[in-house]
Backbone as JSON Lines, residues from 0, in Angstrom:
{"i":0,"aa":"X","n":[-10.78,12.85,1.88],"ca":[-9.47,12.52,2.39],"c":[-8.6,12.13,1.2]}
{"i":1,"aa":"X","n":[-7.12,12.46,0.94],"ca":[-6.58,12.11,0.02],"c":[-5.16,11.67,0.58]}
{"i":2,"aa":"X","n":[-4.26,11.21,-0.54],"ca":[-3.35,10.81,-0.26],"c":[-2.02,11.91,-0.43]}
{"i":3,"aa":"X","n":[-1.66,12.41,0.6],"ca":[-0.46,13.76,0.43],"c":[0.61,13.1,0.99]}
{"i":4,"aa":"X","n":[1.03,12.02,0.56],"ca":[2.79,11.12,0.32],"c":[2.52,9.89,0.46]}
{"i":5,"aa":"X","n":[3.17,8.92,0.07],"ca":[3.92,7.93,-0.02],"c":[5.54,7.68,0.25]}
{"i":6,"aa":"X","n":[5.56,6.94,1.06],"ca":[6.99,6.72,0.92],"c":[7.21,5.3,0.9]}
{"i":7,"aa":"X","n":[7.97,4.72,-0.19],"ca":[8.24,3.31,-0.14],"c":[9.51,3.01,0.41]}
{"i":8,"aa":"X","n":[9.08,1.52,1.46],"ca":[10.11,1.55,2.89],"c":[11.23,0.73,2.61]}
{"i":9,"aa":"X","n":[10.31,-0.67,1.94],"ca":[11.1,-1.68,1.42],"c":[10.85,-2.56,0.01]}
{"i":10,"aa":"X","n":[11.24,-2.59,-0.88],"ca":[11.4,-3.39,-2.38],"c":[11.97,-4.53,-1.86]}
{"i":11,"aa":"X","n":[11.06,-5.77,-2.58],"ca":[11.36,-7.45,-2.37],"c":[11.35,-8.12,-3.88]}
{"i":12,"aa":"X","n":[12.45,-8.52,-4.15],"ca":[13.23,-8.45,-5.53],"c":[12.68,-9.95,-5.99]}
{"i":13,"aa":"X","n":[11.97,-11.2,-4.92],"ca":[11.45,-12.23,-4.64],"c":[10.02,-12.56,-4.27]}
{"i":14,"aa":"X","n":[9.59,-13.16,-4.69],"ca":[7.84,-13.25,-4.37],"c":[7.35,-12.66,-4.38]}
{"i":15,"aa":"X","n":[5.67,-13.01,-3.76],"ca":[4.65,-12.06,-4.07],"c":[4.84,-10.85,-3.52]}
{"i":16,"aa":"X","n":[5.26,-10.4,-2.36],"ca":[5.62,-8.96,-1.88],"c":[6.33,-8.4,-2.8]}
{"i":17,"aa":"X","n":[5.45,-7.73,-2.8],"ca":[6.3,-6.42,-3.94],"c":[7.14,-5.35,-2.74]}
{"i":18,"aa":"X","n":[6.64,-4.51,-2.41],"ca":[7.12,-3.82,-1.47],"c":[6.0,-3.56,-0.4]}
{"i":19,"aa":"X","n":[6.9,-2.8,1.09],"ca":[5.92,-2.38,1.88],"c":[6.16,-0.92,1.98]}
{"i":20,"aa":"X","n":[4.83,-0.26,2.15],"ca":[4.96,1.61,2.12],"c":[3.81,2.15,3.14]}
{"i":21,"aa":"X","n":[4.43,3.23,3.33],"ca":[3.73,4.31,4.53],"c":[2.8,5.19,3.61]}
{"i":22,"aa":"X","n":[1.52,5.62,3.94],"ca":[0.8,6.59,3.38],"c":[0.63,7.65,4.56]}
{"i":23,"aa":"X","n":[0.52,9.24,4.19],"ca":[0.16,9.79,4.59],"c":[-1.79,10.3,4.05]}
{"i":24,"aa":"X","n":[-2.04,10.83,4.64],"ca":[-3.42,11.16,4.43],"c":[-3.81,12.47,5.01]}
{"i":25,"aa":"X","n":[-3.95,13.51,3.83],"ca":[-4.66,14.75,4.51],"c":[-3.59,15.21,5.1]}
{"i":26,"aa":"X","n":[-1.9,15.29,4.73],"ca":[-0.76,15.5,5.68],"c":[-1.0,15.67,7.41]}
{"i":27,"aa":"X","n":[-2.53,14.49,7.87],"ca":[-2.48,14.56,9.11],"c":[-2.54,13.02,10.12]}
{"i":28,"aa":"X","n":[-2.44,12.34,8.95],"ca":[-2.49,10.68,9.36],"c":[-1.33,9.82,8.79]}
{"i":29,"aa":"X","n":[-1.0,9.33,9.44],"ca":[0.18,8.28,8.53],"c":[-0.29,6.42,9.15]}
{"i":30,"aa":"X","n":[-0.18,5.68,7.98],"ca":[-0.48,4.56,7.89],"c":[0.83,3.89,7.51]}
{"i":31,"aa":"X","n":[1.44,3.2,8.55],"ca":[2.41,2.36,8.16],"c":[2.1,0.69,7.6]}
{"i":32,"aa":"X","n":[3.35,0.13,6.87],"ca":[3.24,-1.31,6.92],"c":[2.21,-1.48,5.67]}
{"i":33,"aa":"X","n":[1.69,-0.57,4.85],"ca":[0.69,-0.78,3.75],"c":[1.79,-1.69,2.67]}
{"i":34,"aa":"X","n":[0.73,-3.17,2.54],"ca":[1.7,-3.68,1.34],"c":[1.24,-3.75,0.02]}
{"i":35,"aa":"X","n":[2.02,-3.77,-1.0],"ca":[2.0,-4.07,-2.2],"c":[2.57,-5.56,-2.66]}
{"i":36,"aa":"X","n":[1.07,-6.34,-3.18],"ca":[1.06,-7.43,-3.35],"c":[1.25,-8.52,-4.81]}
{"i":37,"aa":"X","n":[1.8,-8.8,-5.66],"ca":[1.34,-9.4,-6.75],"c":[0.74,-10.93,-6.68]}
{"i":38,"aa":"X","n":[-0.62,-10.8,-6.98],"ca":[-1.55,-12.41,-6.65],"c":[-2.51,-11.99,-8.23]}
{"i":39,"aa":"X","n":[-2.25,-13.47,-8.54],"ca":[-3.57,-13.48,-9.58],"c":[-3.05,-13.07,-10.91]}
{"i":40,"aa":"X","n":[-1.78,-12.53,-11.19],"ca":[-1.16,-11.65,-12.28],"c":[-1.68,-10.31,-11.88]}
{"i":41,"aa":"X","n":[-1.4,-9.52,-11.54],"ca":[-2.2,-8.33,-10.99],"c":[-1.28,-7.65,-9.4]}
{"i":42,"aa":"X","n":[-1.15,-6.49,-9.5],"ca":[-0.75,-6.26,-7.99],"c":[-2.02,-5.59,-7.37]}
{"i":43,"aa":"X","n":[-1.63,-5.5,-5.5],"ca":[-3.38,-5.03,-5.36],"c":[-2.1,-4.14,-4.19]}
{"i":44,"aa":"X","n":[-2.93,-3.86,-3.32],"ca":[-2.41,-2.76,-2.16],"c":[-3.71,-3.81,-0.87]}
{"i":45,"aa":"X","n":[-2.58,-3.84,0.15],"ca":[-3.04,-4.53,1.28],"c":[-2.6,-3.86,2.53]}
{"i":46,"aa":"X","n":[-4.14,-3.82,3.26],"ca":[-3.65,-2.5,4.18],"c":[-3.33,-3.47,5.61]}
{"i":47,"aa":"X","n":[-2.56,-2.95,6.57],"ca":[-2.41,-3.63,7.65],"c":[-3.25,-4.55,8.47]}
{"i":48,"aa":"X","n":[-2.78,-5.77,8.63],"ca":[-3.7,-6.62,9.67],"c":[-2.88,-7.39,10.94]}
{"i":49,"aa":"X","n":[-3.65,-8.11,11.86],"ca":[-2.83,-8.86,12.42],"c":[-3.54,-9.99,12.7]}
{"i":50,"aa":"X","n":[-3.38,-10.81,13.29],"ca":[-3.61,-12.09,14.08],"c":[-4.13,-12.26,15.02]}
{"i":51,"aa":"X","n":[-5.21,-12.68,15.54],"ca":[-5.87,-12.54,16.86],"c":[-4.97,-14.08,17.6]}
{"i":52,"aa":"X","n":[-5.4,-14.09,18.9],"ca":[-4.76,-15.18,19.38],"c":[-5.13,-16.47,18.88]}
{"i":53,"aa":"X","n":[-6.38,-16.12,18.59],"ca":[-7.53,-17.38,17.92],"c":[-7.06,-17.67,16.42]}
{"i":54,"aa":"X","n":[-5.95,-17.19,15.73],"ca":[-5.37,-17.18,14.49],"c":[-6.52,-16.62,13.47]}
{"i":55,"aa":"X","n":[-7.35,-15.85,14.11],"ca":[-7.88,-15.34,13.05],"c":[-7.37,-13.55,12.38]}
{"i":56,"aa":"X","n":[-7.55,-13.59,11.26],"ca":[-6.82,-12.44,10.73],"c":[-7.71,-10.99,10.32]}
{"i":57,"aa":"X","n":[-7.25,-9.89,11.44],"ca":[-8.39,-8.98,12.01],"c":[-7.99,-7.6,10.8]}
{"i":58,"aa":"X","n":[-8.09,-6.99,9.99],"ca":[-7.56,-5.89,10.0],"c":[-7.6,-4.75,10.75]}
{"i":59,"aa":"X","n":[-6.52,-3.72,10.71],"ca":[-6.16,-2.61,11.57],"c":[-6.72,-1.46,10.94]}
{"i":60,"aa":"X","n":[-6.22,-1.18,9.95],"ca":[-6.99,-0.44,8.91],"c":[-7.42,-0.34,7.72]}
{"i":61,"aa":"X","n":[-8.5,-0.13,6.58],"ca":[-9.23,-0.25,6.13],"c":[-9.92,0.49,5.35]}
{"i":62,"aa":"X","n":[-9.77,0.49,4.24],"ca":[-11.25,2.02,3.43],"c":[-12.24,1.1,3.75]}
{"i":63,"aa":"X","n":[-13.24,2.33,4.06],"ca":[-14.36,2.33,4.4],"c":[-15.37,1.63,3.21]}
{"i":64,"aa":"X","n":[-14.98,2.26,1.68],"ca":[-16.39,1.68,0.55],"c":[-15.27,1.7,-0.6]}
{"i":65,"aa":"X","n":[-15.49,1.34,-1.7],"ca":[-14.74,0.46,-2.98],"c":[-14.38,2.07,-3.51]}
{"i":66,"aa":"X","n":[-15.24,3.22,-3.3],"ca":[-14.3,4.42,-4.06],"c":[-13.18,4.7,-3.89]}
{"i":67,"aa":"X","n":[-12.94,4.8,-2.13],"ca":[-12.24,5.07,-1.95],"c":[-10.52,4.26,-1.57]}
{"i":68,"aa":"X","n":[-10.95,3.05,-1.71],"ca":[-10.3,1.88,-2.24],"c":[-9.66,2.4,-3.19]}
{"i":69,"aa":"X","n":[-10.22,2.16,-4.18],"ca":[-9.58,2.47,-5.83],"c":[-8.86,3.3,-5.54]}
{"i":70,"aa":"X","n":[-8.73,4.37,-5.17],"ca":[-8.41,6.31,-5.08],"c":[-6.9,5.77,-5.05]}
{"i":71,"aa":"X","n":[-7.12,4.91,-3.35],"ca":[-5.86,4.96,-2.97],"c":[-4.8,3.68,-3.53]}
{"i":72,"aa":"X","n":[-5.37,2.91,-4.06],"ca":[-4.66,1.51,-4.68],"c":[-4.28,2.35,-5.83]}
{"i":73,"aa":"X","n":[-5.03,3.01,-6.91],"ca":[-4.35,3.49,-7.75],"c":[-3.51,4.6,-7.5]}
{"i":74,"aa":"X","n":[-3.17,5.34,-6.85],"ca":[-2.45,6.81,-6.3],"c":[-0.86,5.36,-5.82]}
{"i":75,"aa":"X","n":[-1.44,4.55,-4.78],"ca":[-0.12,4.14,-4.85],"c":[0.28,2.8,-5.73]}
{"i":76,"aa":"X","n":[-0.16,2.33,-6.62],"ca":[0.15,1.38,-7.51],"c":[1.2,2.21,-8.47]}
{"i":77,"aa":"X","n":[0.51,3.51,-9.33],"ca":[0.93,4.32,-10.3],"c":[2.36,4.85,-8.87]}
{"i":78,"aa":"X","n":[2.45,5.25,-8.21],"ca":[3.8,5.48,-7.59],"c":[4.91,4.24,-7.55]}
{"i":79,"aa":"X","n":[4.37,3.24,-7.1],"ca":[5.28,2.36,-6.97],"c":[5.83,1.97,-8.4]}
{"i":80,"aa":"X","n":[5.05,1.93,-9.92],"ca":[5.55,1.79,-10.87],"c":[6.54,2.78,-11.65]}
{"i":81,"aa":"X","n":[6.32,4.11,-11.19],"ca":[7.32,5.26,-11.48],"c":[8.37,5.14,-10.86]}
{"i":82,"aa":"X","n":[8.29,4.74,-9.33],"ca":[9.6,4.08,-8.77],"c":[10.42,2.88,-9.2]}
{"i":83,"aa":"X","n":[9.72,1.9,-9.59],"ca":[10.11,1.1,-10.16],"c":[11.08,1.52,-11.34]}
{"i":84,"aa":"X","n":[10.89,2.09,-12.14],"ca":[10.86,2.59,-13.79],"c":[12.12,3.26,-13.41]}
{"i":85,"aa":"X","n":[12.13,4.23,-12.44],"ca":[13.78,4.83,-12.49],"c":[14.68,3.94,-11.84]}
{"i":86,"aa":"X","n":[14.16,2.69,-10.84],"ca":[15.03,2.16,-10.18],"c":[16.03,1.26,-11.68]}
{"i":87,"aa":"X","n":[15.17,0.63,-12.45],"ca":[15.43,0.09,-14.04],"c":[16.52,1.01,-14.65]}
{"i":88,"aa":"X","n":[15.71,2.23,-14.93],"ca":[17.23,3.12,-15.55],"c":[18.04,3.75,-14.88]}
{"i":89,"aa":"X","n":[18.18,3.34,-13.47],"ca":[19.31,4.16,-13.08],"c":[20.68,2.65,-13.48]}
């Protein structure tokens, strides 16, 4: 499975949210609400969760094992910084 788009929805010019973005997958899945986080000095990619009533915090979706983790944290880390980079020189 790979990643065939990104689109970044919203840029947060304040705190740890960096932005939030949609992935497509395999141009046959789309994952909304994926965020981009800076914690630790470091940004990471955080995939959707919510809140159970019990305030515990469930995720929605998820890679399955750490390869495919990486694949997609780096596919959209390296996007969001090219976006970044022209948002600078425009």
């Amino acid at each position: 499975m790979y990643v065939t788009d990104i689109k970044i929805r919203k840029v947060f010019a304040d705190g740890n949210l960096l932005a939030i973005v949609s992935l497509t997958f395999d141009s046959c899945l789309a994952v909304h609400d994926v965020k981009i986080v800076s914690t630790g000095g470091r940004e990471i990619v955080v995939f959707p969760s919510r809140i159970t009533a019990s305030g515990e915090k469930r995720d929605i979706v998820h890679p399955i094992n750490s390869s495919f983790r990486t694949e997609v944290e780096s596919r959209v880390l390296s996007y969001f910084r090219l976006y970044a980079e022209k948002k600078e020189n425009c």
